[in-house]
XYZ file of C-alpha atoms in Angstrom:
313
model
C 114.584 72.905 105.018
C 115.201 74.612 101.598
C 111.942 72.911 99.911
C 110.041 74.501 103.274
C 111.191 78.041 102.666
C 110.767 77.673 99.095
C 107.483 76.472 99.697
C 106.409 79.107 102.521
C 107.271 82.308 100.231
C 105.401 80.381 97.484
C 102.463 80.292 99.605
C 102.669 84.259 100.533
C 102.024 85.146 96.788
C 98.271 84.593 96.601
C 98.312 86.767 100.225
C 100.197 89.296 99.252
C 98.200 89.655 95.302
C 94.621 89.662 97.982
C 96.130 92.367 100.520
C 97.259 94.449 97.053
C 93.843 94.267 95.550
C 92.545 95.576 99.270
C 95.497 98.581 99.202
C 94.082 99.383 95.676
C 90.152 99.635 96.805
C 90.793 101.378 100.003
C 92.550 103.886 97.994
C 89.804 104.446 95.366
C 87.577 105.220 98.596
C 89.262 107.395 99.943
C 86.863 110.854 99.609
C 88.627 113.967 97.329
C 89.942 114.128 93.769
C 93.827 114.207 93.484
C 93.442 116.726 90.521
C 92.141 119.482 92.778
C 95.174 118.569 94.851
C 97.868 119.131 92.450
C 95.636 121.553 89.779
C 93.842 123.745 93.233
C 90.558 124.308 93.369
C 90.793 126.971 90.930
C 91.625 124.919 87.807
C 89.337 124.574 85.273
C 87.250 121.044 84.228
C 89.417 120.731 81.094
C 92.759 120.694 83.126
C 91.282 118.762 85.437
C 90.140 115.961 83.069
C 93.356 116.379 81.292
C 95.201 115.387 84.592
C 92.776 112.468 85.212
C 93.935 111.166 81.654
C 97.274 111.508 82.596
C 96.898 109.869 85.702
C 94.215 106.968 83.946
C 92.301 107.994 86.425
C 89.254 108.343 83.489
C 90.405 104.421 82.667
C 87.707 101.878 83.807
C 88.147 100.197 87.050
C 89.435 96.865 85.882
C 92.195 98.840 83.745
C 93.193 100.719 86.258
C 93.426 97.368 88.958
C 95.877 95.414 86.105
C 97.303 98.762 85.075
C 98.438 98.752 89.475
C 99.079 95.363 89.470
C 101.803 95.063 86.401
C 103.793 98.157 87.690
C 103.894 96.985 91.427
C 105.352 93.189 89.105
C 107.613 95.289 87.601
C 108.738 97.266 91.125
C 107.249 100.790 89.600
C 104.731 102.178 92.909
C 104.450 105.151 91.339
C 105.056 109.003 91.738
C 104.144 111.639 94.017
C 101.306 113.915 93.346
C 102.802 116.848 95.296
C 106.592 116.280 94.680
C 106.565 114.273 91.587
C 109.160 111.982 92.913
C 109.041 108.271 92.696
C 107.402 107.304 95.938
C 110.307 104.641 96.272
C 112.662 107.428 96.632
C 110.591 108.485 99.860
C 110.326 105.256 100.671
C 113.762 104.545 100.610
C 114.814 107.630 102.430
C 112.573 106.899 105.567
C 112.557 103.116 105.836
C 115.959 102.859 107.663
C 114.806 104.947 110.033
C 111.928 102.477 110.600
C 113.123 99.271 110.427
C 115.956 100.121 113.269
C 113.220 101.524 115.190
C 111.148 97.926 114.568
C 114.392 96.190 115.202
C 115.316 97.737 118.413
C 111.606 97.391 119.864
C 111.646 93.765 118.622
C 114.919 92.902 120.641
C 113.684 95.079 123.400
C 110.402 93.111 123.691
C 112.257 89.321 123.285
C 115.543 90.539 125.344
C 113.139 91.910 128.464
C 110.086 89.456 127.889
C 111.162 86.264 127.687
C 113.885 86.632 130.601
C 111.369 87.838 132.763
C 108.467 85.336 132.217
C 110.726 82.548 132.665
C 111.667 84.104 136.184
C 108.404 84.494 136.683
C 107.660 80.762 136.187
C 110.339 79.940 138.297
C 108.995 81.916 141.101
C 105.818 81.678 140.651
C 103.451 84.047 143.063
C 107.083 85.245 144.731
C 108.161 88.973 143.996
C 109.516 88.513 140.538
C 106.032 87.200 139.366
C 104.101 89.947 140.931
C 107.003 92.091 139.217
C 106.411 90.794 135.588
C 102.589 90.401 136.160
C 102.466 94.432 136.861
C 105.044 94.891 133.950
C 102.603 93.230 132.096
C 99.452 94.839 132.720
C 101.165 98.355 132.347
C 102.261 97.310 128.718
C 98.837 96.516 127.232
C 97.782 99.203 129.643
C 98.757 102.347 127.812
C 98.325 103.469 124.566
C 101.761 104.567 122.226
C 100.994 108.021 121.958
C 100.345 108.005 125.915
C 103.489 106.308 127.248
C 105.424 107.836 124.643
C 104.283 111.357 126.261
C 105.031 110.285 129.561
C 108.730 108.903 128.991
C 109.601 112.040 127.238
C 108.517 114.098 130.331
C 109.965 111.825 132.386
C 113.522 111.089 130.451
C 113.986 113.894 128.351
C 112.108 116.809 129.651
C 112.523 116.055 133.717
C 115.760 114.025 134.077
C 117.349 115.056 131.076
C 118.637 111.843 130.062
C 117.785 111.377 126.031
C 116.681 114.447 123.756
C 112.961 115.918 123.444
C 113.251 115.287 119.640
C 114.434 112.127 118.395
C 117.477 113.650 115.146
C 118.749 109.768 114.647
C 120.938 111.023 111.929
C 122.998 113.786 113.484
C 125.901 113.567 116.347
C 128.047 110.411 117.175
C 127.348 107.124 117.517
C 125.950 107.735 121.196
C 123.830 110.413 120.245
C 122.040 108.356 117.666
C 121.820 105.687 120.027
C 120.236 108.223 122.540
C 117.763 109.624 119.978
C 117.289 105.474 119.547
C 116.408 104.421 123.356
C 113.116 106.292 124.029
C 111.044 106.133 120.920
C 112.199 101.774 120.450
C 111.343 101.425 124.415
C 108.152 103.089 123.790
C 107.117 100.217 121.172
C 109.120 97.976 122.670
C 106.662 97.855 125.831
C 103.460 96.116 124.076
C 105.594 93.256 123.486
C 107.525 93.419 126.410
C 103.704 92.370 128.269
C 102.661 89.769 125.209
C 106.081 88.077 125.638
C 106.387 87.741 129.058
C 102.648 86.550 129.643
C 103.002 83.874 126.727
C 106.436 82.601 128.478
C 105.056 82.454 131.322
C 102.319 80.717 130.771
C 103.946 78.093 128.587
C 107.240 77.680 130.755
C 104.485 76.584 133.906
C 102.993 74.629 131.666
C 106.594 72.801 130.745
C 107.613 72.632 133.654
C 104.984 70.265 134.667
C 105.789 67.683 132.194
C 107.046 64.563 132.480
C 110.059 64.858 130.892
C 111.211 67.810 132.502
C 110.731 65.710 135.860
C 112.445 62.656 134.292
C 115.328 65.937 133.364
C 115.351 66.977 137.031
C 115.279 62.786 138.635
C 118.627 62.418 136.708
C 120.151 65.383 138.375
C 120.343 67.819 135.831
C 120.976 71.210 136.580
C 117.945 73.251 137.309
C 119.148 76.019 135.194
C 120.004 73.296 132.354
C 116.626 72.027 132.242
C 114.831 75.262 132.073
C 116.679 77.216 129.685
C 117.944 73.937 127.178
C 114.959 71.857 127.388
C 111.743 73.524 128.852
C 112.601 76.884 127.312
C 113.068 75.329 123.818
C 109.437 74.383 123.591
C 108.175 77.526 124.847
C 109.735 79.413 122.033
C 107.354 78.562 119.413
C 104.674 80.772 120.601
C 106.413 83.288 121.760
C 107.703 83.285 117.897
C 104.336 83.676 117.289
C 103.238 86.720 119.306
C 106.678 88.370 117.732
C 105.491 87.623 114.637
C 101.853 88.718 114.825
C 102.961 92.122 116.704
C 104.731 93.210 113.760
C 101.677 94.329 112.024
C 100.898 96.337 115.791
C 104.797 97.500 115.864
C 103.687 99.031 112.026
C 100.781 101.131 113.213
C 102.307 101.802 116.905
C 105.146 103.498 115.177
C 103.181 106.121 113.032
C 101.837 107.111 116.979
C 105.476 106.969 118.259
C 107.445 108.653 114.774
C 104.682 111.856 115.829
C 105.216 111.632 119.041
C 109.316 112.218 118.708
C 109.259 113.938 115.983
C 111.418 110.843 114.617
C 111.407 110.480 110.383
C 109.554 107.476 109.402
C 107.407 105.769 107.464
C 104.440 106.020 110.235
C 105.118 109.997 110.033
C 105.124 109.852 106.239
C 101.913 107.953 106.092
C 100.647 111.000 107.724
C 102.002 113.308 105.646
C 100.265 111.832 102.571
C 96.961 111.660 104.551
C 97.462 115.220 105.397
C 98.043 116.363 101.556
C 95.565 113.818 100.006
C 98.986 112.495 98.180
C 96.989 109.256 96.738
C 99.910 107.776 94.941
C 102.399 108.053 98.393
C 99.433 106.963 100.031
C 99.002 103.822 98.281
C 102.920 103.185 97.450
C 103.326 103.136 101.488
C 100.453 101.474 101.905
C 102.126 98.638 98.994
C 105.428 99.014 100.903
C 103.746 98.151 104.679
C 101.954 95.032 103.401
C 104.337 93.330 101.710
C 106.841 94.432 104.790
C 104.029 92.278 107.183
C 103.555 89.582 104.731
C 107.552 89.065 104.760
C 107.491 89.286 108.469
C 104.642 86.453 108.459
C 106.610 83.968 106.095
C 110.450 84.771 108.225
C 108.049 84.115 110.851
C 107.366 80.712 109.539
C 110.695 79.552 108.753
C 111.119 81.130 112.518
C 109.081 77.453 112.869
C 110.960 75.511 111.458
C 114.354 76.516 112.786
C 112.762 76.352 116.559
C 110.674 73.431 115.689
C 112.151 70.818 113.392
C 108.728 69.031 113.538
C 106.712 72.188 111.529
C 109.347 71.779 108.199
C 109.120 67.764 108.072
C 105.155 68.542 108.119
């Protein structure tokens, strides 16, 4: 098992180098010159150049790509063009806020979705099935910033149940877990629908084979055989749709960080779009792909753990 993680995060390098190089075009794109951003549009062409010498912004392209690459080696994604502070000080000031935001939508979306399509399974075309089937469709239904607005109006603003504006970082321990419930069930609800369709679909499928019938002609206990033996081979895909949302949890949170006013990497994304900050820009943009292209090798060894077949391949 320790030669197949070993190998797995070996085989994320050569991803993670190709996503860098496509963080450090995309930046270079971008339309605007950082110098008028810090300097103003008043400065004149000889501060401006002298910034852009500074920067090595005036360094040719393939200098400035191995210049990128050897600082992000040595854990350096640079500084802030409007604050001047190392953009892994921002970073690391917003990422917890993130990541229990991530955490809490993950758990909502495996603790709600795979319960319910294995009900559904069970009782297939009965009321629980018609139940997850519309809990489904209203997941992939609505867009973040849209059922975000309508659970605040309808749990903050008309029932008074959570706060208006997510403050995770101020109260008790139930306050911050109040501030936590609305913006993680917001995310939360996308995978909610994947989770329960893809257990659903694979539990009818197990429970159909043979030796879930040879399980049952024994006299096994029904709830036995479903949730020790059928359920156990279900769980690699569903693995897989966790896996794969994480990218979609990334970009549904800078929708749901706006939306409740919650800190975040999502909300500080925006902030550096806002300002033209190229250097935050890119250092978040660094931070959120090699965040996904951890979450794709965990994912992996997710396999393996669920699956003892994928590490002997």
């Amino acid at each position: 098992m320790l030669q197949f993680i070993l190998k797995r995060f070996l085989l994320a390098i050569p991803t993670l180098v190709a996503v860098l190089t496509v963080v450090f075009v995309l930046v270079r794109v971008v339309p605007g010159d950082p110098t008028i951003v810090i300097l103003g549009d008043q400065a004149s062409a000889s501060a401006r150049a002298d910034l852009r010498a500074k920067l090595g912004l005036d360094q040719p392209i393939v200098v400035q790509y191995l210049t990128f690459m050897g600082q992000i080696a040595t854990g350096d994604i640079g500084r802030s063009l409007t604050t001047n502070r190392p953009v892994l000080e921002d970073v690391a000031h917003v990422l917890p806020y993130t990541i229990e935001l991530t955490l809490a939508a993950v758990a909502i979306g495996v603790g709600v979705g795979v319960p319910l399509g294995v009900v559904a399974a069970r009782r297939r075309d009965g009321l629980a099935d018609w139940i997850a089937r519309i809990v489904s469709l209203a997941g992939v239904s609505f867009p973040a910033f849209v059922s975000g607005i309508l659970l605040l109006i309808a749990f903050a603003v008309q029932l008074r149940w959570f706060p208006v504006i997510s403050t995770p970082r101020t109260g008790g321990i139930l306050d911050r877990l109040g501030a936590l419930v609305l913006p993680a069930l917001n995310l939360g609800l996308l995978m909610v629908a994947y989770v329960t369709r893809v257990t659903r679909s694979g539990m009818l499928k197990a429970l159909g084979e043979d030796y879930v019938r040879t399980a049952r002609a024994k006299g096994m206990p029904a709830r036995i055989v479903v949730w020790r033996h059928a359920l156990r081979n279900v769980l690699v895909p569903v693995v897989t749709v966790v896996g794969l949302y994480l990218g979609v949890l990334i970009g549904n949170a800078v929708l749901t960080e706006i939306v409740f006013n919650r800190p975040g990497l999502g909300k500080l994304i925006v902030t550096a779009l806002t300002q033209r900050d190229y250097s935050l820009l890119q250092g978040l943009m660094v931070v959120s792909a090699f965040a996904i292209v951890v979450a794709n090798v965990l994912t992996d060894i997710a396999y393996g753990l669920v699956d003892p077949r994928v590490s002997a391949q």
